PDB file of C-alpha atoms in Angstrom:
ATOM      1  CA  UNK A   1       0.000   0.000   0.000  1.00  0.00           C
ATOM      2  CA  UNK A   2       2.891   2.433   0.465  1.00  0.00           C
ATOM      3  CA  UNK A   3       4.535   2.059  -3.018  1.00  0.00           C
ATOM      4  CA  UNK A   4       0.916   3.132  -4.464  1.00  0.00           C
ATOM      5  CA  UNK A   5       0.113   5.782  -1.971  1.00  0.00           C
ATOM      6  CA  UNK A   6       3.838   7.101  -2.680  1.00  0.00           C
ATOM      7  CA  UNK A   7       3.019   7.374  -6.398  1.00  0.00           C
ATOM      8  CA  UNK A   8      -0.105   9.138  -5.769  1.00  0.00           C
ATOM      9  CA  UNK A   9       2.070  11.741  -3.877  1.00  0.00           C
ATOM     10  CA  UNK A  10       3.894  12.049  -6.657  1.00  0.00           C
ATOM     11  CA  UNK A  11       1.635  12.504  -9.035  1.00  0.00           C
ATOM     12  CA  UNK A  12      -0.046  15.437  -7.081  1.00  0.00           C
ATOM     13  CA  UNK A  13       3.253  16.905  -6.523  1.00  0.00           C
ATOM     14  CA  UNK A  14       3.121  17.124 -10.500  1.00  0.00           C
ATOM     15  CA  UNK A  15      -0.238  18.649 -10.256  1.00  0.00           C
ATOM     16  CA  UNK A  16       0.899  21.459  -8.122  1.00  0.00           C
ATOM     17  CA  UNK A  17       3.767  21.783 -10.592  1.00  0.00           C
ATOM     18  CA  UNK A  18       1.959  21.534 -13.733  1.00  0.00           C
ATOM     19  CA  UNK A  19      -0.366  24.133 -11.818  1.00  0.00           C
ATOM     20  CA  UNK A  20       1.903  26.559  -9.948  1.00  0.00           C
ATOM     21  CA  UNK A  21       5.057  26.379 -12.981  1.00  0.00           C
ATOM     22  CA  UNK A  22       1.327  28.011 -15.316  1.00  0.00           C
ATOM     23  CA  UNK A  23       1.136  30.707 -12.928  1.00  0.00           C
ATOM     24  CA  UNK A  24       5.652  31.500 -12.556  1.00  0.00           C
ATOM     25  CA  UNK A  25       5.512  31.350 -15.965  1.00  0.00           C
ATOM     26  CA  UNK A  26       3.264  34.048 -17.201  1.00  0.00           C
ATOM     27  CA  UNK A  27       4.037  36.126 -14.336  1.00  0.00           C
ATOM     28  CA  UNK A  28       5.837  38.668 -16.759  1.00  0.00           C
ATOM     29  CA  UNK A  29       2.176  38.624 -18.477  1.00  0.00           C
ATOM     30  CA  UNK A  30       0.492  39.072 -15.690  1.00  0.00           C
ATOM     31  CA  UNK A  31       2.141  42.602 -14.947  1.00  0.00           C
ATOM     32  CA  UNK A  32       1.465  43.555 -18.672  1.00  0.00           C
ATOM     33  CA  UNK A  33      -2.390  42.087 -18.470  1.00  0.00           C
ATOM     34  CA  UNK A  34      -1.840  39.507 -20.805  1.00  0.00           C
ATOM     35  CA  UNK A  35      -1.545  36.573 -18.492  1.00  0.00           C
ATOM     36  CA  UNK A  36      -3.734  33.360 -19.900  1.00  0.00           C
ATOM     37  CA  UNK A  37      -4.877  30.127 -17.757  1.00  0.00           C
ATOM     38  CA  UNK A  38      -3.128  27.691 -20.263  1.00  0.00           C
ATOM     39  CA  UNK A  39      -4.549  24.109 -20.253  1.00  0.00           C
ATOM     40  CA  UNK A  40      -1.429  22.969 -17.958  1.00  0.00           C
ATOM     41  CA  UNK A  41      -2.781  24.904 -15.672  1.00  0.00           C
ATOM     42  CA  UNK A  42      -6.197  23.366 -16.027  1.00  0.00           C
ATOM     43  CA  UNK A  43      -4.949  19.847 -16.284  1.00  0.00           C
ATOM     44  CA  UNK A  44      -2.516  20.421 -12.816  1.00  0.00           C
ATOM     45  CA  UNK A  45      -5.635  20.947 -11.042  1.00  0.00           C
ATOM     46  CA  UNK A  46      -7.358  18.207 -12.356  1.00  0.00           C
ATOM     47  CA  UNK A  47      -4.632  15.860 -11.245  1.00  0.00           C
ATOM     48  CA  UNK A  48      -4.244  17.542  -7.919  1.00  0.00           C
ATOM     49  CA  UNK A  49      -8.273  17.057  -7.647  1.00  0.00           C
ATOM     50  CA  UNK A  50      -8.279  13.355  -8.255  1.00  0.00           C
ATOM     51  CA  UNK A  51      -4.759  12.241  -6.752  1.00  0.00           C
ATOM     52  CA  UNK A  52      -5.645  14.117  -3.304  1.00  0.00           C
ATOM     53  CA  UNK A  53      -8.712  12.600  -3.363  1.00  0.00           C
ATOM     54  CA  UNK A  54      -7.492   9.105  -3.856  1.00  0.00           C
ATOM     55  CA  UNK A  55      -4.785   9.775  -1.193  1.00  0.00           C
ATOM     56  CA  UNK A  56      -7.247  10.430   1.405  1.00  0.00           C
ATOM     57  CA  UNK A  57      -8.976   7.144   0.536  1.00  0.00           C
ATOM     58  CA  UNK A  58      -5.758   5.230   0.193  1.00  0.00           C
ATOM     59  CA  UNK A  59      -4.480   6.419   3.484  1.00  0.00           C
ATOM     60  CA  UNK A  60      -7.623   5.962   5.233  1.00  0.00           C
ATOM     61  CA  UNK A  61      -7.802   2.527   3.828  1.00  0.00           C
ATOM     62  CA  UNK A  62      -3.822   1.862   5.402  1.00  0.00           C
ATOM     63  CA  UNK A  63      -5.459   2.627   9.120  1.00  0.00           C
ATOM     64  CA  UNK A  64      -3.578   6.304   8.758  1.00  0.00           C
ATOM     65  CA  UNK A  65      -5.291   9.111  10.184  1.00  0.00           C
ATOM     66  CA  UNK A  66      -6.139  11.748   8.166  1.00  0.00           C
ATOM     67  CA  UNK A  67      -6.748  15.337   9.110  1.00  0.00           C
ATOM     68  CA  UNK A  68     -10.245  15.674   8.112  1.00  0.00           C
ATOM     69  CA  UNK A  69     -10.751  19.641   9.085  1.00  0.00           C
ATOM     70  CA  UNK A  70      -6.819  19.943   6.781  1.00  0.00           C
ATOM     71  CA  UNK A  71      -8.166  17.956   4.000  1.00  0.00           C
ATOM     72  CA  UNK A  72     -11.316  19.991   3.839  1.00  0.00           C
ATOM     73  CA  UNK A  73      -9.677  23.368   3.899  1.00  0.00           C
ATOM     74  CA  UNK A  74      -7.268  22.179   0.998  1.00  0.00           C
ATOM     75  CA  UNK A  75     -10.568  20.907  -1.075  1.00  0.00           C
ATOM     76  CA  UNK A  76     -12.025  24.015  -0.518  1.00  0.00           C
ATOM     77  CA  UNK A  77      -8.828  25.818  -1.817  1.00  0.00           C
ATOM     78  CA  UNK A  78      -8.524  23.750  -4.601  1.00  0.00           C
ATOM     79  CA  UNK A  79     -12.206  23.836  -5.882  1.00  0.00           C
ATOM     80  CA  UNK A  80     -11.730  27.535  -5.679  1.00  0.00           C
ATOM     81  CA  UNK A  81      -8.737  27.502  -8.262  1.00  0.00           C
ATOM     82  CA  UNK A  82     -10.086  25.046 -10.307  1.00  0.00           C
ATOM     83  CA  UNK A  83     -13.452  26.632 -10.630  1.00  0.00           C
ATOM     84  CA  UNK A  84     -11.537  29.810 -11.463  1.00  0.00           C
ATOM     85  CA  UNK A  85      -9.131  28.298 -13.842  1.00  0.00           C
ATOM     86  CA  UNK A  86     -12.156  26.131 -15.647  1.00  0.00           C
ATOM     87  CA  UNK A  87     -14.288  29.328 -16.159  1.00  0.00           C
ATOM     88  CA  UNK A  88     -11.632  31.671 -17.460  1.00  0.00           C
ATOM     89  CA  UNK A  89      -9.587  29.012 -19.637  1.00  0.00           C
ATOM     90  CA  UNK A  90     -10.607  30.338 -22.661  1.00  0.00           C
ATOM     91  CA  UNK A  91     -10.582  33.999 -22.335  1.00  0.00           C
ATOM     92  CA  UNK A  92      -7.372  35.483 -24.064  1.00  0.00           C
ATOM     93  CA  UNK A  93      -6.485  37.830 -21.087  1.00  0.00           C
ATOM     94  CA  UNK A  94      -7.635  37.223 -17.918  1.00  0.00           C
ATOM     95  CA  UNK A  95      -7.721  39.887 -15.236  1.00  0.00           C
ATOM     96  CA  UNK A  96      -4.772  40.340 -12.741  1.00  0.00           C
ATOM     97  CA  UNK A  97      -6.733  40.022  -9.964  1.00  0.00           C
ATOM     98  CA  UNK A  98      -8.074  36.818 -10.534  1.00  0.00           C
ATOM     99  CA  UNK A  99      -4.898  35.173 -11.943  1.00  0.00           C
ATOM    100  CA  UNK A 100      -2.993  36.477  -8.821  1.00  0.00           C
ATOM    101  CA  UNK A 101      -5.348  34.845  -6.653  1.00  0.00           C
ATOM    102  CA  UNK A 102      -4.953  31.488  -8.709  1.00  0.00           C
ATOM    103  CA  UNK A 103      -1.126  31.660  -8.008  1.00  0.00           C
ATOM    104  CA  UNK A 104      -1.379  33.001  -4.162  1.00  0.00           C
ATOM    105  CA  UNK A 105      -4.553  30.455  -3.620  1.00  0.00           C
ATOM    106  CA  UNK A 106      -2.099  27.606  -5.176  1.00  0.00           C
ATOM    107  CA  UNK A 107       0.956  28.674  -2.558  1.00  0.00           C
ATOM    108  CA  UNK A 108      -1.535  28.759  -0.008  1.00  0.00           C
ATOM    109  CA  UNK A 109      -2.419  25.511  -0.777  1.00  0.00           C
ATOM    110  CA  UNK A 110       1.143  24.534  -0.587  1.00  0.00           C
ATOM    111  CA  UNK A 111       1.886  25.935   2.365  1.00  0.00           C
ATOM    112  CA  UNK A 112      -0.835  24.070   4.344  1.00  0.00           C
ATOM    113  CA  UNK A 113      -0.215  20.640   2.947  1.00  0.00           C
ATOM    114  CA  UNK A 114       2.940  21.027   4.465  1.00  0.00           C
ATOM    115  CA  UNK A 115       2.836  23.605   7.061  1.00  0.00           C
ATOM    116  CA  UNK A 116      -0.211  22.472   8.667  1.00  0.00           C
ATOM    117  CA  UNK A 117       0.464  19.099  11.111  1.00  0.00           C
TER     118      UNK A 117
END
């Protein structure tokens, strides 16, 4: 059970990279107003959707507790992004605001995963 739940970590870590790397990337783009959600972006929180999903049922399943009121704040977090990401991924510019709040929400979301014990 390990080996699998260790290769669900990793594939969320891609997630947040896929995710997060989207955001560093058009950063530059962002200060000029032409930052874009680019399907990366959408597909990282996808992946980060499902695999944290499954790891909470994988670890539950191994007898490991989980950290219900930590997963819940994180799924929160994440719906957040996605539902931002998912509505604006095919708009050509998308307002600073909102794509600074995909990137801070996504650190946030980083910083509790690991952070938070």
């Amino acid at each position: 059970m390990d080996v699998l739940i260790n290769v669900f970590v990793a594939l969320h870590v891609i997630g947040i990279a896929a995710l997060l790397g989207g955001f560093l990337i058009q950063m530059k783009a962002m200060g000029e107003g032409t930052a874009r959600f680019g399907p990366a972006m959408l597909h990282g929180a996808l992946t980060m959707l499902v695999t944290g999903v499954a790891l909470v049922g994988l670890n539950q399943a191994d007898d490991q507790a989980v950290n219900n009121v930590k997963i819940g704040v994180k799924l929160a977090i994440l719906v957040v992004v996605l539902g931002l990401v998912y509505v604006k991924r095919d708009e050509e510019r998308v307002d600073k605001a909102v794509f600074g709040a995909v990137g801070g929400l996504t650190a946030a979301n980083v910083f509790i995963a690991t952070l938070w014990t």
